[in-house]
Short mmCIF file of C-alpha atoms and ligand atoms in Angstrom, two decimals:
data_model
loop_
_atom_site.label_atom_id
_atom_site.label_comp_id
_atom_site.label_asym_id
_atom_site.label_seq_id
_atom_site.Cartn_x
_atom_site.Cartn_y
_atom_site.Cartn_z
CA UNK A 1 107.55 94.47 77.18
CA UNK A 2 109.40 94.07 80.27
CA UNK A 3 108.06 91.93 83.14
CA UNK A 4 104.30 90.88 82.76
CA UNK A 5 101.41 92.83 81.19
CA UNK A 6 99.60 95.37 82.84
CA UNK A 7 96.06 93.96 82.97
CA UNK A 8 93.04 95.52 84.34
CA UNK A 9 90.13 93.88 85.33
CA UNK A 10 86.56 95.68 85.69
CA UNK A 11 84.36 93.79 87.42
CA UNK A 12 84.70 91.13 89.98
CA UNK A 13 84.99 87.97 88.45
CA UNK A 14 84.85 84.58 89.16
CA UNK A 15 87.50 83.47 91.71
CA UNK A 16 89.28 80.92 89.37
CA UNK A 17 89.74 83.69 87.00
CA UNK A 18 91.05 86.21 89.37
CA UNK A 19 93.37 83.49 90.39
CA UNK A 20 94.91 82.82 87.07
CA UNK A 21 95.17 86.41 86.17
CA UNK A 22 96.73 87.41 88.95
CA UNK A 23 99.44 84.44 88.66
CA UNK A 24 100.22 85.40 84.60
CA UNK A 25 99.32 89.51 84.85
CA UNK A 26 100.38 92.28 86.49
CA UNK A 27 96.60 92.53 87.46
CA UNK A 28 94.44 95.60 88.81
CA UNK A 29 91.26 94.09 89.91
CA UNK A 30 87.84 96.24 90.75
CA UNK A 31 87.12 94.61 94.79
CA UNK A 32 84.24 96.84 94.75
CA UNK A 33 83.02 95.48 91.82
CA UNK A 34 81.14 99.25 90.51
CA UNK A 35 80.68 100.11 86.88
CA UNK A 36 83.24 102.88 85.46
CA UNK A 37 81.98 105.81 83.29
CA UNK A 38 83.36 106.50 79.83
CA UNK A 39 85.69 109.15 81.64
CA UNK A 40 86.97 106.86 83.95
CA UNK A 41 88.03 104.27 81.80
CA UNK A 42 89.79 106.68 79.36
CA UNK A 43 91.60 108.13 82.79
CA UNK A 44 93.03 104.87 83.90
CA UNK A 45 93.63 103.90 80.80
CA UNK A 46 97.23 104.85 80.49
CA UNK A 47 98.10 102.29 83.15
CA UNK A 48 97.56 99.36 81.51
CA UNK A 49 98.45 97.29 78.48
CA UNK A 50 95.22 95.12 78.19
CA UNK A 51 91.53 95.49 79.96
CA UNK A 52 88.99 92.61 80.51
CA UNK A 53 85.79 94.52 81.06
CA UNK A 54 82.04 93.37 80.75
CA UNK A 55 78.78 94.19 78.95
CA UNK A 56 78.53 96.90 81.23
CA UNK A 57 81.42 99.22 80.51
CA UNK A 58 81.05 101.39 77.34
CA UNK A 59 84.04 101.89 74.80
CA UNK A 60 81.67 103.63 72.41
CA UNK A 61 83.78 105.68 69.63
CA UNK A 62 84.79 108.40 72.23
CA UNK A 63 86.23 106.40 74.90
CA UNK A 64 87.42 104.69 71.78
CA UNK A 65 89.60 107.51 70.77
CA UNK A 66 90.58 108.97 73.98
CA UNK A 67 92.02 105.40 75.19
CA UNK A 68 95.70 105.80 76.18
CA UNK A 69 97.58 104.38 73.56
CA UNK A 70 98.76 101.99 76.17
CA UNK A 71 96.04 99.47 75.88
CA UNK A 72 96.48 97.40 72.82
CA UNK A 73 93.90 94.87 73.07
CA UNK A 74 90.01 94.62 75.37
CA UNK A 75 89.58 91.04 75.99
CA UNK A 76 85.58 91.14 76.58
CA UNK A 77 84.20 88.84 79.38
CA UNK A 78 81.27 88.95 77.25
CA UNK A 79 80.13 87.48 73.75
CA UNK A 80 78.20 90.56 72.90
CA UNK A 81 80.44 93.64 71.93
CA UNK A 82 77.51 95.70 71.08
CA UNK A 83 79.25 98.12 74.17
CA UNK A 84 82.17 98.27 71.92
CA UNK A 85 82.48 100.77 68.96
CA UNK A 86 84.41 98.14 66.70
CA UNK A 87 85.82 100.39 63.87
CA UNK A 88 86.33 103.08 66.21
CA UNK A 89 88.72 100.79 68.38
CA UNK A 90 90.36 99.13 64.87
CA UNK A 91 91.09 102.60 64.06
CA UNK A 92 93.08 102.95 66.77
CA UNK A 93 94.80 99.54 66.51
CA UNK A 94 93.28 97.76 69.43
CA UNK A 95 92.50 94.45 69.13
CA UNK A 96 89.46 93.08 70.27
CA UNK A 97 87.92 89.57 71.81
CA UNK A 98 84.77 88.34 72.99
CA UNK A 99 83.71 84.68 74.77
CA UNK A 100 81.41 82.79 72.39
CA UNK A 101 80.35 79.41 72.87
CA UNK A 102 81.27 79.05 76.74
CA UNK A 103 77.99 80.68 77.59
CA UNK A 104 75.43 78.69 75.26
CA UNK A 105 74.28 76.54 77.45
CA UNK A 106 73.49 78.39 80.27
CA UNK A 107 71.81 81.29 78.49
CA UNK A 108 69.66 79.12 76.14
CA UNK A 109 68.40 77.34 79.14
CA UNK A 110 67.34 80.69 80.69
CA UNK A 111 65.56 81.31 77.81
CA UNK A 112 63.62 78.07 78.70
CA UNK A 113 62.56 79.31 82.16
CA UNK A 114 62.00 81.99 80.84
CA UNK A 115 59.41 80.55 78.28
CA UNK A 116 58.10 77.93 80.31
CA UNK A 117 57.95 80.64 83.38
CA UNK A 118 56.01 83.24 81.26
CA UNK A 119 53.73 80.87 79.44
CA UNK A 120 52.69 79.04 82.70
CA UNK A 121 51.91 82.53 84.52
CA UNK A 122 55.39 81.96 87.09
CA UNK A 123 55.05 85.27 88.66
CA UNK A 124 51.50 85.50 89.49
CA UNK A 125 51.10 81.58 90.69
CA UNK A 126 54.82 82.18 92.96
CA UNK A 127 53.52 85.65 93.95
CA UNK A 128 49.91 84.35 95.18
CA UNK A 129 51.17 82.05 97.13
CA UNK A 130 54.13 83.88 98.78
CA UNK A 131 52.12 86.64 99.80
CA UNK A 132 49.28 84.04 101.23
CA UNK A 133 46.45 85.20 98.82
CA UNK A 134 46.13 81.43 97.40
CA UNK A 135 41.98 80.95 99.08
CA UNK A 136 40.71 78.76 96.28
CA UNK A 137 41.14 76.13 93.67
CA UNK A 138 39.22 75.60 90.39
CA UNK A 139 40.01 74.40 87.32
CA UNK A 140 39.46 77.60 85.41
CA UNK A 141 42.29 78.79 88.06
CA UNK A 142 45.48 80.03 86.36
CA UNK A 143 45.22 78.77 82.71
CA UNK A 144 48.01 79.34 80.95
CA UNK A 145 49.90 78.21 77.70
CA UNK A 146 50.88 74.70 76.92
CA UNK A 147 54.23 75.02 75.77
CA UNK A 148 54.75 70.53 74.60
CA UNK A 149 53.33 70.71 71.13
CA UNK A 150 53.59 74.71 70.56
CA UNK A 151 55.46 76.32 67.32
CA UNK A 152 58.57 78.05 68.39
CA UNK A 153 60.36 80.60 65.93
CA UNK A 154 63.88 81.15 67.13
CA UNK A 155 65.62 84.49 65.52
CA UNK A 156 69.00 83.98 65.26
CA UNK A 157 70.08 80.38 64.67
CA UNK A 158 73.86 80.91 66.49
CA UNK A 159 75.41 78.78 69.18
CA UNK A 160 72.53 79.94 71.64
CA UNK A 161 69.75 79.71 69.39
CA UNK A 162 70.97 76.10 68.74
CA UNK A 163 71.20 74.85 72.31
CA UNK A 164 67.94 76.48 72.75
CA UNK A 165 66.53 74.34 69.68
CA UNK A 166 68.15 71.35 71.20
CA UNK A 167 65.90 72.24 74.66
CA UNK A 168 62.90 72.92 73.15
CA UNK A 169 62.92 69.77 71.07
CA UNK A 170 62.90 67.72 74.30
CA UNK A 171 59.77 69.83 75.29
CA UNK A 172 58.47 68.05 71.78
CA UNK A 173 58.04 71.56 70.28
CA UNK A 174 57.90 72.69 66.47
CA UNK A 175 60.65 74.25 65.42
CA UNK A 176 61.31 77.00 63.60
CA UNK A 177 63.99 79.62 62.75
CA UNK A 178 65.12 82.52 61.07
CA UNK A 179 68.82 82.75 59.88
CA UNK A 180 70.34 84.97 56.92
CA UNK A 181 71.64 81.83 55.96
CA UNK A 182 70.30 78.12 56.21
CA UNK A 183 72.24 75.86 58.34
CA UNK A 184 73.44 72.37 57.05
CA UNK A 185 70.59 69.88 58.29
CA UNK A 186 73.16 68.60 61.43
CA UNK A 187 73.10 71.74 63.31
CA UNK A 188 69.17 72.24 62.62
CA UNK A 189 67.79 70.23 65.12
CA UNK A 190 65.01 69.28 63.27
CA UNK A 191 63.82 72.98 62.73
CA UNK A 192 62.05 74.57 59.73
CA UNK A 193 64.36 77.68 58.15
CA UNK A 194 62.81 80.92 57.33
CA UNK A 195 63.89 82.88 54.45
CA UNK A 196 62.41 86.07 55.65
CA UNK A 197 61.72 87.03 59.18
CA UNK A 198 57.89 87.82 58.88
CA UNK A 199 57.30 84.54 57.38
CA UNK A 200 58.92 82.91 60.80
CA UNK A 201 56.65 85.71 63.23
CA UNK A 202 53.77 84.30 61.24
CA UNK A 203 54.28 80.90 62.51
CA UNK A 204 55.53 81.44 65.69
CA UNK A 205 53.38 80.63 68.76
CA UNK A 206 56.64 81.51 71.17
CA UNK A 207 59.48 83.63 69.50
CA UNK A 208 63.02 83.54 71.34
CA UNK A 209 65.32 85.68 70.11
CA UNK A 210 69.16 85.12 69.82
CA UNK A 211 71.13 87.62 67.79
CA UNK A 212 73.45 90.35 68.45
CA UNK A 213 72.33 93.83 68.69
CA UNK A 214 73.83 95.43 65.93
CA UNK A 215 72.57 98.73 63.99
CA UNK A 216 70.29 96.51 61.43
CA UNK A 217 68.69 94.36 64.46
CA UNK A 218 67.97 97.43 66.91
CA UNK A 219 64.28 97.76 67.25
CA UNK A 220 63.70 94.02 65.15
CA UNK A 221 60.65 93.60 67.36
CA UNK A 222 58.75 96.60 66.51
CA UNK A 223 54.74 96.90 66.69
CA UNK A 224 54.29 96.00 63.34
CA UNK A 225 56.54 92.55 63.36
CA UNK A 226 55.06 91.76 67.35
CA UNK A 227 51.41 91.88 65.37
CA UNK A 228 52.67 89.58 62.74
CA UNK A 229 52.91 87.04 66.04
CA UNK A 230 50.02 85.07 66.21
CA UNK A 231 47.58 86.49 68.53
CA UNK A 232 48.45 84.57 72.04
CA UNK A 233 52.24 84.31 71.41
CA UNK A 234 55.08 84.95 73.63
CA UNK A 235 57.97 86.81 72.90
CA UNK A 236 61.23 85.58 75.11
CA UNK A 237 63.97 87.97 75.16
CA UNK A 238 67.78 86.79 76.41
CA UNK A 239 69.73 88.56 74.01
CA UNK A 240 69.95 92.51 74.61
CA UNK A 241 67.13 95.03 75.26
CA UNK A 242 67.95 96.61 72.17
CA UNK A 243 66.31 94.36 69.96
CA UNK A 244 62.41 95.21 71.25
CA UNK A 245 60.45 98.45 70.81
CA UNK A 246 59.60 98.06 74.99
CA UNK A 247 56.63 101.04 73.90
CA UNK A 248 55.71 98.75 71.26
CA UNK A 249 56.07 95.63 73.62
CA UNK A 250 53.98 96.76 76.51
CA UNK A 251 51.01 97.78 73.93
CA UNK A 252 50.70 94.38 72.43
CA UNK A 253 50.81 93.23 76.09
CA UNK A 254 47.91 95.72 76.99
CA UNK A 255 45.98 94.65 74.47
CA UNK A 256 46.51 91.27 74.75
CA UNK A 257 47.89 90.06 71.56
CA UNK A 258 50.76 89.06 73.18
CA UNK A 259 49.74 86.22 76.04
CA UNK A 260 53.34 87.04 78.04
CA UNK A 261 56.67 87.81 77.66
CA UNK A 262 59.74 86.51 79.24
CA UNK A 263 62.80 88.63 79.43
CA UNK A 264 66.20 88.66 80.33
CA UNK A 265 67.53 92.18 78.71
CA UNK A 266 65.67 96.03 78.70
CA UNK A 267 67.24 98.99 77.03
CA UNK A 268 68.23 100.30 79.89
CA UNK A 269 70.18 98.42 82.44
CA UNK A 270 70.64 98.09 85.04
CA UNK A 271 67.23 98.77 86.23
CA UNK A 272 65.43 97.31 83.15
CA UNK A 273 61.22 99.23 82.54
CA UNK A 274 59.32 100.43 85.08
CA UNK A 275 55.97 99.94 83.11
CA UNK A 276 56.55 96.34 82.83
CA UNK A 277 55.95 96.03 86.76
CA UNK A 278 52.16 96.67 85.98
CA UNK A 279 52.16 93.26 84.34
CA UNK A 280 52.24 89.69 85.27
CA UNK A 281 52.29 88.02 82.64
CA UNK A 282 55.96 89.66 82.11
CA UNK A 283 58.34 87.26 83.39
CA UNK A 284 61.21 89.14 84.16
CA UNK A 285 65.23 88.26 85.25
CA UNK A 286 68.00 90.61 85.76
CA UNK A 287 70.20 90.01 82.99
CA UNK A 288 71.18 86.63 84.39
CA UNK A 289 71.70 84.35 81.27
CA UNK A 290 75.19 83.47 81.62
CA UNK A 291 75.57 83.61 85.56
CA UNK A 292 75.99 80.01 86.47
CA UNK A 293 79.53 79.38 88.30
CA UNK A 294 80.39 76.72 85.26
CA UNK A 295 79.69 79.55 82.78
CA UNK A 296 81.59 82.33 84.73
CA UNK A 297 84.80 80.50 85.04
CA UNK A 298 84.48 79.10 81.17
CA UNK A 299 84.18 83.01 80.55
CA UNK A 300 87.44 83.49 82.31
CA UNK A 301 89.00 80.98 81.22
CA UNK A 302 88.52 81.72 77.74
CA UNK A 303 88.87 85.56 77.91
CA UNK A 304 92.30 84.63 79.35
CA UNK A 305 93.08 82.33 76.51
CA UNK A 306 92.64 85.45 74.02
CA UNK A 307 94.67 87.61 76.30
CA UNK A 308 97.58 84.95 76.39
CA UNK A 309 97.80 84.25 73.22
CA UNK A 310 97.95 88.02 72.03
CA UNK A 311 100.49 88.47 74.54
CA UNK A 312 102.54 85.37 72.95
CA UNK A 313 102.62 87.52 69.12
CA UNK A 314 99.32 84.81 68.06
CA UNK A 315 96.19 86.05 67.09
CA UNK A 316 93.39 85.40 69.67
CA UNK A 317 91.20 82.59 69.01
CA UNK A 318 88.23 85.15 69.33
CA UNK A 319 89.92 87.82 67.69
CA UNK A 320 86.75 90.08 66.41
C1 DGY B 1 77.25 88.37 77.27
O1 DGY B 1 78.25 87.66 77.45
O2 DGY B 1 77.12 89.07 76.28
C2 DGY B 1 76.20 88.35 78.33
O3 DGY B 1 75.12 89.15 78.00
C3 DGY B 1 76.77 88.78 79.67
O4 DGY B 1 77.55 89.87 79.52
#
């Protein structure tokens, strides 16, 4: 290839890794920062050698195929490639790389607002007082859930659903989690493994979830597993949308088996559910689990890292 790789970059990232690209690519960067249909992607496709997108743009199996046969490798800015048809884009001999680890941290301790924020009523105690309705005090006022002391199940016992262990030990919780496989006793944190799923919802006074959306985990939390909860629980959502039945979700809300949710992801985004608006015991964020400026550059950096190491004839350290 002469001269330096076409790169193209989707959304507006952080500044450090516009900075670098720029220096080491010959880099096309999105200023305006907007999303790009299917269409759009496959039409400006043809100019470049790699792309960096986000969770946001879609290479599903027919942007897959229609992809200029320019682009040889989509280094994600993103752990989860659930917007990526993988086979689809082997078959056509692009390489593919995602940014685990990097964004651990900062998305398991979301999921810890989230928790404590949804279990301690956040919304309607911030909302009462913003909007000056706060008139009395008693101490039947705003009861919520102690969290210090509660069982939490975590699904998915990755790099997120570890840090999130390691937080919600130092709330002196009971842990709990549900992994195909157990982990050696170092990177438990203290918590109980699960063979089977159900067995974990039965225990599970909070439930955090923390795998990938795949085929097999789409719909995981449907109304029968959310009734397995114990009545009262709290179901804390920072992965993607596509793991909760949101019909199923709002029901158990309604009828008050579930005490409050906290969530992070929706099936459809941006914009997230509409119905959940009705409720305030649903804590809710915009899909906000990795933005800290730390985590942002550490995505760069190490989306980069792929990219130049592809580019030197090595595989990518996050080579999917
Ligand atoms: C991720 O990296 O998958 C986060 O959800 C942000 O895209």
């Amino acid at each position: 290839m002469a001269g330096k790789p076409a790169l193209w970059i989707t959304r507006r990232l952080s500044d450090a890794t516009l900075a670098r690209a720029a220096r080491d690519y010959e880099v096309t960067i999105n200023h305006e920062d907007r999303t790009w249909s299917g269409d759009e992607i496959v039409a400006r496709s043809a100019d470049f050698d790699a792309i960096m997108p986000c969770h946001s743009e879609i290479f599903d199996a027919d942007v897959a195929a229609r992809l200029s046969e320019h682009v040889k490798i989509i280094a994600n800015h993103s752990v989860g490639v659930d917007h990526c048809d993988l086979p689809a884009l082997k078959a056509r001999g692009i390489t593919v790389t995602n940014t685990p680890d990097v964004l651990s941290d900062a998305t398991a301790e979301l999921a810890l607002l989230l928790m404590l924020g949804a279990a301690r009523r956040a919304v309607e105690g911030d909302r009462l007082v913003r909007e000056g309705r706060w008139d009395s005090w008693s101490p039947a006022f705003m009861v919520g859930k102690q969290v210090s002391g509660a069982r939490l199940g975590i699904v998915g016992m990755g790099r997120v659903g570890q840090a999130m262990a390691r937080n919600a030990r130092g709330l002196g919780m009971e842990l709990h989690y549900h992994n195909r496989t157990r982990l050696p006793e170092d990177r438990e944190h203290g918590a109980i493994w699960h063979e089977s799923l159900d067995s974990l919802l039965a225990v599970s006074d909070f439930l955090s979830l923390h795998c990938p959306a795949t085929p097999e985990t789409a719909g995981l939390m449907n109304a029968e597993r959310l009734t397995r909860l114990p009545a009262g629980a709290v179901l804390v959502n920072t992965a993607r949308g596509a793991l909760v039945d949101e019909a199923a979700l709002l029901e158990a809300i309604r009828s008050g088996h579930l005490a409050a949710a906290g969530l992070d992801c929706f099936a459809h985004e941006p914009g997230g559910n509409p119905a959940f608006a009705a409720h305030e015991n649903i804590f809710m964020l915009p899909h906000i689990g990795s933005a800290t400026r730390r985590t942002r550059d550490a995505m760069g950096a190490r989306a980069l890292d792929n990219l130049d190491a592809f580019f030197a004839g090595k595989r990518p350290r996050d080579q999917m």
